[in-house]
Amino acid sequence: MSRSSNIHRESMRATTPIFALMLFFLLLLPKSLSKNNYGTSVPKSDVDLLEFPLNLEFFEAEFFLYGALGYGLDKVAPKLTKGGPPPIGATKANLDTLTKDVILQFGLQEVGHLRAIQKTVKGFPRPLLNLSSSSFANVIDSAFGRKLRPPFNPYKNSINFLIASYVIPYVGLTGYVGTNPNLNGTTSKRLVAGLLGVESGQDAVIRAMLYERRKMIVKPYNINVAEFTNQISKLRNKLGKVGLKDEGLMVPTSLGAEGRVSGNVLSANQDSLSYGRTPMEILRIVYGSGNEHVPGGFYPNGGNGRIAKSYLDHHDV
């Protein structure tokens, strides 16, 4: 036998255990990993947590796009809707040039968010959204504990639209903060970190624009902007039912950064860290019912996805 044949045989004998070991470890890999459009794997335990935020991302995309352009996803990115029904009552807002520019950027950013999530997990169709002026008016009335006359209309002007923009996007931000510790996969964590970064930026811009106008009287209600934000935050705390996780633009000094300021351009805890919310808390708020089992408000039929549907399946009223 030639020397080269012996070398080849010895090489095969040495590498066989390596291949066997590799095969053994491949068989041990958890079967709960599924490939996505990025070619990476997401643990099944992460899928529901990554899909749930689509409910709020759809809301933000439609509200911002309609506010700036007068149309939404059905024209801008119809495939991302996955056949879900168009929103009720959304319309173009009467915005000044700067506000329209900012809101359009936000709307297009939300398109990217929807695409990124749907590339990572399967996702679900757009839920039915009620973005009518009356839907927002109901929230504002609930926040103040009385009916405002005339009813609040988010599409009337820039300041009304910015106040309406304060209502929901921050809720999504707290949702990502609450979700992050429960994720297992690297791809999942990277996605949520990226989403949280931009959602936080959007919230900061909205709050900064409102903070600049915090003393401005919102006509014809004789109520200033800061009071609108404070009452909306109080309502979200009440609906969420887990204590303080929301703060308006002005707070008692004891709640300000390091207990030294009453200005509150960013909402955060005593260590200036963002508050987190669970899916249950979020549903209580966006349904306006204070009950994750009882849909309504901006989501007449409730949210989509396994998490939201699991609460609707156990409707207790």
PDB file of N, CA and C in Angstrom, residues 20 38 42 59-60 70 87 91 101 125 144 189 201 216 220 223 228 276 296:
ATOM      1  N   ALA A  20     -18.837  12.725  13.751  1.00  0.00           N
ATOM      2  CA  ALA A  20     -19.836  12.099  14.615  1.00  0.00           C
ATOM      3  C   ALA A  20     -20.223  13.033  15.756  1.00  0.00           C
ATOM      4  N   TYR A  38     -34.405  36.359   7.682  1.00  0.00           N
ATOM      5  CA  TYR A  38     -33.012  36.767   7.767  1.00  0.00           C
ATOM      6  C   TYR A  38     -32.072  35.563   7.750  1.00  0.00           C
ATOM      7  N   VAL A  42     -35.132  31.947  15.665  1.00  0.00           N
ATOM      8  CA  VAL A  42     -35.796  32.604  16.784  1.00  0.00           C
ATOM      9  C   VAL A  42     -36.431  31.527  17.657  1.00  0.00           C
ATOM     10  N   PHE A  59     -50.917  50.599  14.665  1.00  0.00           N
ATOM     11  CA  PHE A  59     -51.580  51.831  15.107  1.00  0.00           C
ATOM     12  C   PHE A  59     -50.735  53.048  14.735  1.00  0.00           C
ATOM     13  N   GLU A  60     -49.480  53.031  15.135  1.00  0.00           N
ATOM     14  CA  GLU A  60     -48.610  54.178  14.915  1.00  0.00           C
ATOM     15  C   GLU A  60     -48.403  54.449  13.428  1.00  0.00           C
ATOM     16  N   GLY A  70     -52.725  61.679   4.518  1.00  0.00           N
ATOM     17  CA  GLY A  70     -54.132  61.461   4.203  1.00  0.00           C
ATOM     18  C   GLY A  70     -54.412  60.050   3.727  1.00  0.00           C
ATOM     19  N   PRO A  87     -58.167  51.101   8.697  1.00  0.00           N
ATOM     20  CA  PRO A  87     -58.582  51.763   9.931  1.00  0.00           C
ATOM     21  C   PRO A  87     -59.851  52.591   9.746  1.00  0.00           C
ATOM     22  N   THR A  91     -57.728  60.254   9.070  1.00  0.00           N
ATOM     23  CA  THR A  91     -57.785  61.273   8.034  1.00  0.00           C
ATOM     24  C   THR A  91     -56.550  62.163   8.103  1.00  0.00           C
ATOM     25  N   ASP A 101     -43.569  67.362   8.598  1.00  0.00           N
ATOM     26  CA  ASP A 101     -42.279  66.752   8.247  1.00  0.00           C
ATOM     27  C   ASP A 101     -41.910  65.672   9.273  1.00  0.00           C
ATOM     28  N   PRO A 125     -52.306  39.638  10.505  1.00  0.00           N
ATOM     29  CA  PRO A 125     -52.953  40.751   9.792  1.00  0.00           C
ATOM     30  C   PRO A 125     -53.185  41.958  10.694  1.00  0.00           C
ATOM     31  N   PHE A 144     -59.857  63.627  31.612  1.00  0.00           N
ATOM     32  CA  PHE A 144     -60.280  64.783  32.409  1.00  0.00           C
ATOM     33  C   PHE A 144     -61.506  64.497  33.269  1.00  0.00           C
ATOM     34  N   LYS A 189     -33.365  39.822  20.675  1.00  0.00           N
ATOM     35  CA  LYS A 189     -32.874  40.936  21.489  1.00  0.00           C
ATOM     36  C   LYS A 189     -32.365  42.073  20.614  1.00  0.00           C
ATOM     37  N   GLY A 201     -36.780  57.468  20.627  1.00  0.00           N
ATOM     38  CA  GLY A 201     -36.488  58.731  19.954  1.00  0.00           C
ATOM     39  C   GLY A 201     -37.755  59.451  19.537  1.00  0.00           C
ATOM     40  N   MET A 216     -48.712  76.623  26.675  1.00  0.00           N
ATOM     41  CA  MET A 216     -49.654  77.060  25.637  1.00  0.00           C
ATOM     42  C   MET A 216     -51.065  76.582  25.973  1.00  0.00           C
ATOM     43  N   PRO A 220     -60.470  75.396  22.371  1.00  0.00           N
ATOM     44  CA  PRO A 220     -61.082  76.436  23.208  1.00  0.00           C
ATOM     45  C   PRO A 220     -61.248  75.991  24.653  1.00  0.00           C
ATOM     46  N   ILE A 223     -57.148  74.992  28.764  1.00  0.00           N
ATOM     47  CA  ILE A 223     -56.287  74.033  29.463  1.00  0.00           C
ATOM     48  C   ILE A 223     -54.931  74.047  28.767  1.00  0.00           C
ATOM     49  N   PHE A 228     -52.761  68.628  29.766  1.00  0.00           N
ATOM     50  CA  PHE A 228     -53.232  67.533  28.905  1.00  0.00           C
ATOM     51  C   PHE A 228     -52.350  66.304  29.101  1.00  0.00           C
ATOM     52  N   GLY A 276     -41.271  49.862  32.339  1.00  0.00           N
ATOM     53  CA  GLY A 276     -41.658  48.748  31.478  1.00  0.00           C
ATOM     54  C   GLY A 276     -43.083  48.312  31.753  1.00  0.00           C
ATOM     55  N   GLY A 296     -62.014  47.333  22.998  1.00  0.00           N
ATOM     56  CA  GLY A 296     -62.733  48.576  22.779  1.00  0.00           C
ATOM     57  C   GLY A 296     -61.741  49.675  22.486  1.00  0.00           C
TER      58      GLY A 296
END
